[in-house]
Coordinates of C-alpha atoms in Angstrom, one line a residue:
M1 CA 4.2 -15.0 42.6
T2 CA 4.0 -15.0 38.8
T3 CA 4.3 -18.3 37.2
P4 CA 6.2 -17.7 33.9
P5 CA 4.2 -19.5 30.7
A6 CA 5.6 -22.7 29.5
A7 CA 8.5 -22.6 26.8
G8 CA 7.1 -22.6 23.3
R9 CA 3.5 -21.8 24.4
A10 CA 2.1 -18.2 24.2
P11 CA 0.6 -16.8 27.4
G12 CA -3.3 -16.9 27.6
L13 CA -5.6 -14.3 29.0
S14 CA -5.7 -13.7 32.5
L15 CA -8.7 -15.0 34.4
K16 CA -9.6 -11.1 35.2
R17 CA -9.4 -10.4 31.7
L18 CA -11.5 -13.4 30.4
L19 CA -14.5 -12.3 32.9
L20 CA -14.2 -8.9 31.7
L21 CA -14.2 -9.8 28.1
W22 CA -17.3 -12.2 28.5
L23 CA -19.1 -9.5 31.0
L24 CA -18.5 -6.5 29.0
L25 CA -18.4 -7.5 25.4
P26 CA -22.0 -8.9 25.4
Q27 CA -23.4 -5.4 26.9
V28 CA -21.6 -3.7 23.9
L29 CA -23.3 -6.0 21.3
L30 CA -26.7 -5.5 22.8
W31 CA -26.2 -1.9 22.8
L32 CA -25.3 -2.0 19.4
V33 CA -27.8 -4.3 18.5
G34 CA -30.3 -2.3 20.6
G35 CA -29.4 1.0 18.9
A36 CA -30.0 -0.5 15.3
L37 CA -33.5 -2.0 16.4
A38 CA -34.6 1.3 18.1
Y39 CA -33.7 3.1 15.0
R40 CA -35.6 0.8 12.8
I41 CA -38.6 0.8 15.1
A42 CA -38.5 4.4 15.1
L43 CA -38.4 4.7 11.2
S44 CA -41.3 1.9 11.3
Y45 CA -43.4 4.4 13.4
A46 CA -42.7 7.5 11.5
E47 CA -43.6 5.6 8.1
N48 CA -46.9 4.7 9.8
T49 CA -47.5 8.0 10.8
I50 CA -46.6 9.7 7.5
D51 CA -48.6 6.7 5.5
Q52 CA -51.8 7.8 7.4
S53 CA -51.1 11.5 7.0
L54 CA -50.5 11.1 3.1
T55 CA -53.6 8.9 2.7
Q56 CA -56.0 11.6 4.3
T57 CA -54.2 14.3 2.1
V58 CA -54.4 12.2 -1.0
L59 CA -58.2 11.5 -0.6
S60 CA -58.8 15.3 0.2
L61 CA -57.0 16.2 -2.9
S62 CA -59.1 13.9 -5.2
R63 CA -62.1 15.6 -3.9
Q64 CA -60.6 18.7 -5.1
V65 CA -60.7 17.6 -8.6
K66 CA -64.0 17.4 -10.1
P67 CA -65.1 16.0 -13.6
M68 CA -67.0 18.3 -15.9
G69 CA -68.5 16.7 -18.8
S70 CA -65.2 15.4 -20.7
G71 CA -62.9 17.8 -18.6
L72 CA -61.8 18.3 -15.1
L73 CA -62.3 21.2 -12.5
V74 CA -59.4 21.6 -10.1
D75 CA -60.5 23.4 -7.0
F76 CA -57.3 23.8 -5.3
P77 CA -56.8 27.1 -3.8
R78 CA -53.2 28.8 -4.2
A79 CA -53.1 29.2 -0.4
A80 CA -53.2 25.3 0.2
Q81 CA -50.5 24.9 -2.3
D82 CA -48.4 27.3 -0.8
I83 CA -48.8 25.4 2.8
L84 CA -47.9 21.9 1.0
E85 CA -44.6 23.3 -0.4
Q86 CA -43.8 25.8 2.2
D87 CA -40.9 23.8 4.0
P88 CA -38.1 23.1 1.3
S89 CA -36.5 20.5 3.6
D90 CA -39.7 18.8 3.9
R91 CA -41.8 19.5 1.1
V92 CA -45.1 17.7 0.4
R93 CA -45.2 17.4 -3.6
Y94 CA -48.2 16.3 -5.6
M95 CA -49.1 15.8 -9.3
V96 CA -52.6 15.0 -10.8
S97 CA -52.5 13.2 -14.0
S98 CA -55.1 11.9 -16.5
P99 CA -54.7 9.5 -17.9
P100 CA -52.5 8.3 -15.2
G101 CA -48.9 9.6 -16.1
Q102 CA -49.9 12.3 -18.3
F103 CA -49.3 15.5 -16.2
V104 CA -52.4 17.7 -15.6
L105 CA -51.2 19.8 -12.2
G106 CA -48.5 20.1 -9.4
N107 CA -44.9 18.6 -9.9
R108 CA -44.0 17.1 -12.9
S109 CA -40.9 15.1 -11.5
M110 CA -43.1 12.2 -9.4
P111 CA -41.7 8.8 -9.1
P112 CA -44.0 6.3 -10.8
P113 CA -45.3 3.5 -8.8
P114 CA -43.1 0.2 -8.6
W115 CA -46.2 -2.1 -10.0
T116 CA -47.3 -2.4 -13.5
D117 CA -51.0 -3.5 -12.9
P118 CA -53.0 -0.5 -12.3
P119 CA -54.7 -0.5 -8.7
P120 CA -58.4 -0.5 -8.4
A121 CA -60.3 2.7 -8.6
G122 CA -61.0 4.3 -5.2
E123 CA -58.0 2.2 -3.2
T124 CA -55.0 4.1 -2.1
R125 CA -51.6 2.6 -2.0
V126 CA -48.6 3.9 -0.3
Y127 CA -45.0 3.3 -1.7
S128 CA -41.3 4.2 -1.0
A129 CA -39.3 5.7 -3.8
E130 CA -36.5 8.5 -4.4
L131 CA -37.1 12.0 -5.4
D132 CA -34.4 14.4 -6.0
G133 CA -32.0 11.8 -4.2
Q134 CA -33.8 11.7 -1.2
P135 CA -36.0 9.1 0.4
V136 CA -39.8 9.9 0.1
R137 CA -43.0 8.1 0.8
V138 CA -45.8 8.3 -1.8
A139 CA -49.6 7.9 -1.6
L140 CA -51.5 7.2 -4.7
L141 CA -55.2 7.1 -5.7
E142 CA -56.9 6.4 -8.8
V143 CA -60.5 7.2 -9.9
N144 CA -62.7 6.7 -12.6
Y145 CA -64.8 9.7 -14.3
G146 CA -66.2 10.7 -17.6
E147 CA -69.4 9.3 -19.3
A148 CA -70.4 5.8 -20.0
G149 CA -69.5 5.7 -23.8
A150 CA -66.2 7.6 -23.0
P151 CA -64.5 6.4 -19.4
Q152 CA -61.5 8.3 -18.1
R153 CA -59.1 7.8 -15.2
L154 CA -57.4 10.0 -12.7
R155 CA -54.4 9.7 -10.8
V156 CA -53.6 11.6 -7.8
Q157 CA -50.1 11.3 -6.1
I158 CA -48.7 12.9 -2.9
A159 CA -45.1 12.8 -1.9
K160 CA -43.4 13.6 1.4
S161 CA -39.7 13.5 1.9
M162 CA -38.5 11.2 4.7
T163 CA -35.4 13.2 5.7
V164 CA -37.2 15.1 8.7
Q165 CA -38.3 11.7 9.9
H166 CA -34.9 10.1 9.5
R167 CA -33.3 13.1 11.7
I168 CA -35.7 12.6 14.2
A169 CA -35.5 8.9 14.5
R170 CA -31.8 9.1 14.7
E171 CA -32.0 12.2 17.5
L172 CA -34.4 9.8 19.2
V173 CA -32.2 6.9 19.2
A174 CA -29.0 9.3 20.4
D175 CA -31.2 10.4 23.4
M176 CA -32.2 7.0 24.1
L177 CA -28.6 5.3 23.9
L178 CA -26.8 8.1 25.6
P179 CA -28.2 7.5 29.0
L180 CA -27.7 3.7 28.2
L181 CA -24.2 4.2 27.2
L182 CA -23.5 5.8 30.5
T183 CA -25.6 3.2 32.4
G184 CA -23.3 0.8 30.6
S185 CA -20.1 2.6 31.6
L186 CA -21.2 2.8 35.3
L187 CA -22.1 -0.9 35.2
G188 CA -18.8 -1.7 33.6
V189 CA -16.7 0.0 36.4
L190 CA -18.8 -2.0 38.8
I191 CA -18.4 -5.3 37.2
T192 CA -14.3 -4.3 37.0
A193 CA -14.4 -3.6 40.6
G194 CA -16.2 -6.5 41.6
I195 CA -14.3 -9.0 39.7
T196 CA -11.1 -7.2 41.2
R197 CA -12.7 -7.7 44.4
G198 CA -13.8 -11.3 43.8
L199 CA -10.4 -12.4 42.6
R200 CA -8.7 -11.0 45.6
P201 CA -8.7 -14.3 47.6
L202 CA -6.9 -16.0 44.7
K203 CA -4.1 -13.4 44.9
K204 CA -4.0 -14.2 48.7
L205 CA -3.9 -17.7 47.8
E206 CA -0.9 -16.8 45.3
A207 CA 0.9 -14.8 47.7
S208 CA 0.4 -17.7 50.6
L209 CA 1.8 -20.2 48.0
G210 CA 4.6 -18.0 47.0
D211 CA 5.5 -17.7 50.7
R212 CA 5.9 -21.2 50.9
T213 CA 8.9 -21.3 48.1
G214 CA 11.7 -21.3 50.4
R215 CA 10.4 -23.8 52.8
T216 CA 11.2 -27.3 53.2
L217 CA 8.3 -29.5 52.1
S218 CA 7.9 -31.1 55.5
A219 CA 7.4 -27.5 56.9
L220 CA 4.3 -26.7 54.7
A221 CA 1.4 -25.9 56.9
P222 CA -2.1 -25.9 55.2
I223 CA -3.6 -23.0 53.5
E224 CA -6.1 -21.1 55.6
L225 CA -8.5 -18.5 53.7
T226 CA -11.0 -17.2 56.5
E227 CA -12.9 -14.9 54.0
A228 CA -13.3 -16.3 50.5
P229 CA -16.0 -17.6 48.0
L230 CA -16.9 -21.3 48.2
E231 CA -15.0 -22.1 44.9
V232 CA -11.7 -20.6 46.4
H233 CA -12.2 -22.4 49.7
S234 CA -12.6 -25.8 47.4
L235 CA -9.4 -24.9 45.5
A236 CA -7.6 -24.1 48.9
G237 CA -8.8 -27.5 50.1
A238 CA -7.4 -29.4 47.0
V239 CA -4.3 -27.4 47.5
N240 CA -4.2 -28.6 51.1
Q241 CA -4.9 -32.2 50.2
L242 CA -2.1 -32.1 47.9
L243 CA 0.5 -30.8 50.5
A244 CA -0.8 -33.1 52.9
A245 CA 0.1 -36.0 50.3
V246 CA 3.5 -34.3 49.6
Q247 CA 4.2 -34.4 53.8
R248 CA 3.1 -37.9 53.9
S249 CA 5.6 -38.8 50.9
V250 CA 8.3 -37.0 52.7
R251 CA 7.8 -38.5 55.9
Q252 CA 7.7 -42.0 54.4
E253 CA 10.9 -41.1 52.4
K254 CA 12.4 -39.9 55.7
R255 CA 11.3 -42.9 57.5
F256 CA 12.5 -45.5 55.0
L257 CA 16.0 -43.8 55.0
S258 CA 16.3 -43.7 58.8
D259 CA 14.9 -47.3 59.0
A260 CA 17.4 -48.4 56.3
A261 CA 20.3 -46.7 58.0
H262 CA 19.6 -48.3 61.1
Q263 CA 19.0 -51.5 59.8
L264 CA 22.1 -52.0 57.7
R265 CA 24.2 -50.3 60.4
T266 CA 24.2 -53.8 62.3
P267 CA 24.9 -56.2 59.6
L268 CA 27.4 -53.9 58.3
A269 CA 29.2 -53.5 61.5
G270 CA 29.0 -57.3 61.9
L271 CA 30.4 -57.9 58.5
I272 CA 33.2 -55.6 59.0
G273 CA 34.2 -57.1 62.7
Q274 CA 34.0 -60.5 61.2
T275 CA 36.3 -59.5 58.4
E276 CA 38.9 -57.9 60.6
L277 CA 38.6 -61.4 62.9
A278 CA 39.3 -63.4 59.7
L279 CA 42.1 -61.3 58.6
R280 CA 43.8 -62.0 61.7
E281 CA 43.3 -65.6 61.7
T282 CA 45.9 -68.4 60.9
D283 CA 44.3 -71.5 61.8
P284 CA 42.3 -72.6 58.1
A285 CA 39.3 -73.9 60.0
A286 CA 38.6 -71.0 62.4
L287 CA 39.3 -68.5 59.1
R288 CA 36.5 -71.0 57.3
E289 CA 34.3 -70.4 60.1
R290 CA 34.6 -66.6 60.1
L291 CA 33.9 -66.6 56.3
Q292 CA 31.0 -68.6 57.0
K293 CA 29.7 -66.0 58.9
V294 CA 30.7 -63.4 56.8
H295 CA 28.8 -65.1 54.1
A296 CA 25.6 -65.5 56.2
G297 CA 25.7 -61.6 57.2
A298 CA 26.0 -60.8 53.5
L299 CA 23.3 -62.9 52.6
R300 CA 21.1 -61.1 55.5
S301 CA 22.4 -57.8 54.1
A302 CA 21.3 -58.8 50.6
H303 CA 17.9 -60.1 51.7
L304 CA 17.5 -56.9 53.7
V305 CA 18.5 -54.5 50.7
H306 CA 15.9 -56.7 48.7
Q307 CA 13.2 -56.3 50.8
M308 CA 13.6 -52.4 51.3
L309 CA 13.8 -52.1 47.4
S310 CA 10.4 -54.1 47.4
L311 CA 9.0 -51.7 49.9
A312 CA 10.1 -48.6 48.0
R313 CA 8.6 -50.2 45.0
T314 CA 5.2 -50.4 46.6
E315 CA 5.2 -46.7 47.1
A316 CA 6.0 -45.9 43.5
D317 CA 3.3 -45.7 40.8
I318 CA 2.0 -48.6 39.2
S319 CA -0.2 -49.7 36.2
F320 CA -2.8 -52.2 36.3
A321 CA -3.9 -55.0 33.7
P322 CA -5.9 -58.0 33.9
F323 CA -4.7 -61.2 35.0
D324 CA -5.6 -64.5 36.4
A325 CA -4.7 -64.8 40.2
A326 CA -5.5 -68.4 40.8
A327 CA -2.9 -69.1 38.0
L328 CA -0.5 -66.7 39.8
V329 CA -1.0 -68.4 43.0
R330 CA -0.3 -71.9 41.5
E331 CA 2.6 -70.6 39.6
V332 CA 4.3 -69.2 43.1
A333 CA 3.5 -72.3 44.8
R334 CA 5.2 -74.3 42.2
E335 CA 8.1 -72.0 42.5
S336 CA 8.5 -72.6 46.0
T337 CA 7.8 -76.2 46.2
P338 CA 11.4 -77.2 45.9
R339 CA 12.5 -75.2 48.9
A340 CA 9.4 -76.5 50.9
I341 CA 10.3 -80.1 50.4
A342 CA 14.0 -79.2 51.5
Q343 CA 12.7 -77.8 54.9
G344 CA 10.5 -80.8 55.1
I345 CA 7.2 -78.6 54.7
D346 CA 4.1 -79.9 52.8
L347 CA 3.3 -76.6 50.5
G348 CA -0.3 -77.2 48.8
F349 CA -2.8 -75.1 46.8
E350 CA -6.7 -75.2 46.9
G351 CA -9.3 -73.1 45.2
A352 CA -10.8 -71.9 42.2
E353 CA -9.4 -72.9 38.6
T354 CA -9.3 -69.3 37.7
L355 CA -10.1 -65.8 39.6
P356 CA -9.8 -62.7 37.4
L357 CA -8.3 -59.6 38.9
L358 CA -7.1 -56.3 37.8
G359 CA -3.7 -54.9 39.3
E360 CA -0.1 -55.2 38.9
K361 CA 0.9 -58.8 38.5
L362 CA 4.8 -58.3 39.7
L363 CA 3.7 -56.7 42.9
L364 CA 1.1 -59.3 43.8
R365 CA 3.8 -61.9 43.0
E366 CA 6.3 -60.1 45.1
A367 CA 3.4 -60.2 48.2
L368 CA 2.7 -63.7 47.5
I369 CA 6.5 -64.7 47.8
N370 CA 6.9 -62.7 51.1
L371 CA 3.9 -64.5 52.6
I372 CA 5.3 -68.0 51.6
D373 CA 8.7 -67.1 52.7
N374 CA 7.2 -66.1 56.0
A375 CA 5.4 -69.2 56.3
L376 CA 8.3 -71.7 55.4
H377 CA 10.6 -69.6 57.4
Y378 CA 8.5 -69.9 60.9
A379 CA 6.2 -72.9 60.4
G380 CA 9.2 -75.3 61.1
R381 CA 9.9 -78.8 59.8
G382 CA 7.0 -80.9 59.4
A383 CA 4.4 -78.3 59.2
T384 CA 1.8 -77.7 56.5
V385 CA 1.3 -74.6 54.3
T386 CA -1.7 -74.3 52.1
L387 CA -2.5 -71.6 49.8
R388 CA -5.9 -70.5 48.6
A389 CA -7.6 -68.6 46.0
D390 CA -11.2 -67.9 45.4
A391 CA -14.0 -65.7 45.1
S392 CA -15.5 -64.6 48.6
R393 CA -18.6 -66.6 49.4
T394 CA -19.7 -63.9 52.0
E395 CA -19.0 -60.6 50.2
P396 CA -20.1 -60.7 46.5
G397 CA -17.4 -58.8 44.4
L398 CA -14.3 -59.8 46.4
A399 CA -11.5 -62.0 45.4
V400 CA -9.9 -63.9 48.6
I401 CA -6.2 -65.2 48.6
E402 CA -5.1 -67.1 51.7
V403 CA -1.8 -68.6 53.3
E404 CA -2.2 -70.8 56.2
D405 CA 0.0 -72.8 58.1
N406 CA -0.1 -74.9 61.3
G407 CA 3.1 -73.8 62.7
P408 CA 3.5 -72.2 66.3
G409 CA 1.5 -69.0 65.2
L410 CA 1.6 -65.9 67.3
A411 CA 0.3 -64.7 70.5
A412 CA -2.8 -62.5 70.7
D413 CA -0.7 -59.4 71.5
E414 CA 1.7 -59.8 68.8
L415 CA -1.1 -59.7 66.1
A416 CA -1.4 -56.0 66.1
H417 CA 2.3 -55.7 65.4
V418 CA 2.8 -57.7 62.3
F419 CA 2.2 -55.3 59.8
E420 CA 4.8 -52.8 61.2
R421 CA 8.0 -52.4 59.7
F422 CA 11.1 -54.0 61.2
W423 CA 9.0 -55.6 63.7
R424 CA 9.8 -59.3 64.5
A425 CA 8.2 -61.7 66.6
S426 CA 10.8 -64.3 66.5
E427 CA 14.6 -64.3 66.6
V428 CA 14.8 -66.9 64.1
P429 CA 17.8 -65.6 61.8
G430 CA 17.1 -65.0 58.1
G431 CA 14.2 -62.4 58.9
C432 CA 14.2 -58.6 58.5
G433 CA 10.7 -57.5 59.6
L434 CA 9.7 -56.3 56.3
G435 CA 7.9 -59.1 54.7
L436 CA 4.3 -58.5 55.8
A437 CA 4.6 -54.6 55.6
I438 CA 5.6 -55.2 51.7
V439 CA 2.3 -57.4 51.6
E440 CA 0.2 -54.6 53.5
G441 CA 1.4 -51.6 51.1
I442 CA 0.8 -53.7 47.8
V443 CA -2.7 -54.9 48.9
Q444 CA -3.6 -51.3 49.7
R445 CA -2.3 -50.0 46.4
H446 CA -4.7 -52.5 44.9
G447 CA -7.6 -51.1 47.1
G448 CA -7.9 -54.4 49.1
T449 CA -7.4 -55.3 52.6
V450 CA -5.2 -57.9 54.2
A451 CA -5.3 -59.1 57.8
V452 CA -3.9 -62.0 60.2
A453 CA -5.7 -64.5 62.4
P454 CA -4.7 -67.2 64.5
V455 CA -5.8 -71.0 63.7
V456 CA -6.9 -73.4 66.1
P457 CA -5.2 -75.2 67.8
H458 CA -2.1 -73.4 66.5
G459 CA -0.9 -71.6 63.3
L460 CA -1.6 -68.3 61.3
L461 CA -3.6 -67.6 58.7
V462 CA -2.9 -64.5 56.4
R463 CA -5.8 -63.4 54.3
I464 CA -5.9 -60.9 51.3
Q465 CA -9.0 -59.5 50.1
L466 CA -9.2 -57.7 46.6
P467 CA -11.9 -56.3 44.6
A468 CA -12.5 -59.1 41.6
A469 CA -12.5 -57.9 38.1
T470 CA -16.2 -58.7 37.6
G471 CA -16.1 -55.3 35.2
P472 CA -12.8 -53.4 34.3
A473 CA -14.8 -49.8 34.2
D474 CA -16.5 -50.8 37.5
F475 CA -13.3 -52.2 39.1
G476 CA -11.3 -49.1 38.0
Q477 CA -13.8 -46.7 39.2
R478 CA -13.8 -48.5 42.9
L479 CA -10.0 -48.7 42.7
S480 CA -9.8 -45.0 42.0
G481 CA -11.8 -44.3 45.1
D482 CA -10.0 -46.6 47.3
L483 CA -6.8 -44.8 46.4
A484 CA -8.1 -41.4 46.6
S485 CA -9.3 -42.2 50.2
M486 CA -5.8 -43.3 51.3

């Protein structure tokens, strides 16, 4: 399966080509740099060898020039001269001049030294120059002679071509780099084969994902890679986690649709039946009674639809912002006070003045409204409902929101089912069994917990614990960890 590049974006290099580029290109660069360094080192050694040879030769030649009175005696046999000049491509040229620069013996075309100040007598110096367009090394020695009243100075120069040495250096580098080139080529083949083999599990992973293209989301099985590097196993594990999350989402959606169809079927059937009976009624009083039942059924259906939409919202993406939870609880309590008074229930609030939280304010409002609705609906006339919002006294870093009533409460075996969808402990009309399920979903999305407990002698306590916003960055980090573990 090959994924086409995004529209308007040029396709990048493949992972295999990137690996080959980063592994083979440095080898080529090192090979070239190594060749240049080897050539320079070979020339350096050749120059040192030539310099030593020229230094000895210029000393020997200077000894052959002997002062006699105010003149010079050059004892330089013809055989020695022939030996110096016998190789045209690697000739050793010499010149004797006195005073320095005025030709006496040897070759007239001798490159002058690069310095202007004369060197000390008896000190040999070597310098690089060009002679007839070829690089040469030149050794220079100056000696004093003559009488004390008429001192004179003699210069002896010997030059040797570097052509042969350059050729030898090139041959040496070529002989050295050729085996390295062959070795590097073999290494490149091995690297290519190793990368191809190493990326084979990714090809299997790609093929495994491609085989799942035509399947339904609920039928996606986990990816299994028995032989693969650790990084590929980690990638497969991450993909499996994603598939598991998709499957959970699909199951929740299917369950939601199934529950919605099941729960809406009964009230809609009742509405249809009541309207059919109302259409056949001729007595105004009976017709009014039928319409009242239709109205009550429509209210129940509307309440059920509202609850189911709220439940769907708890499973959608949400954004978090800081807010005051204590102010939110007081606000919801004030909004519910008229209904509580109408039902003869004492509704009150107690707790902290401020309680900072980081979350989705509208969703937490929805959770509080559901808890208050449950308490007002099932506590009964004359009951007391108390809302609390404060920091936890036993667990630092947690905020606690409670809704407590002294109504009939629940039996011990019923407490385990209170957060199940569409479960109802009472047949009191008006409920649909989704209120506490919505509360649980909202609290979990905020990284908190919700629990119910009986109240002595009777009643029910619903306690919500949420991470307090003591530090936004710290809270966001803990919240991300909690959501990732869900």
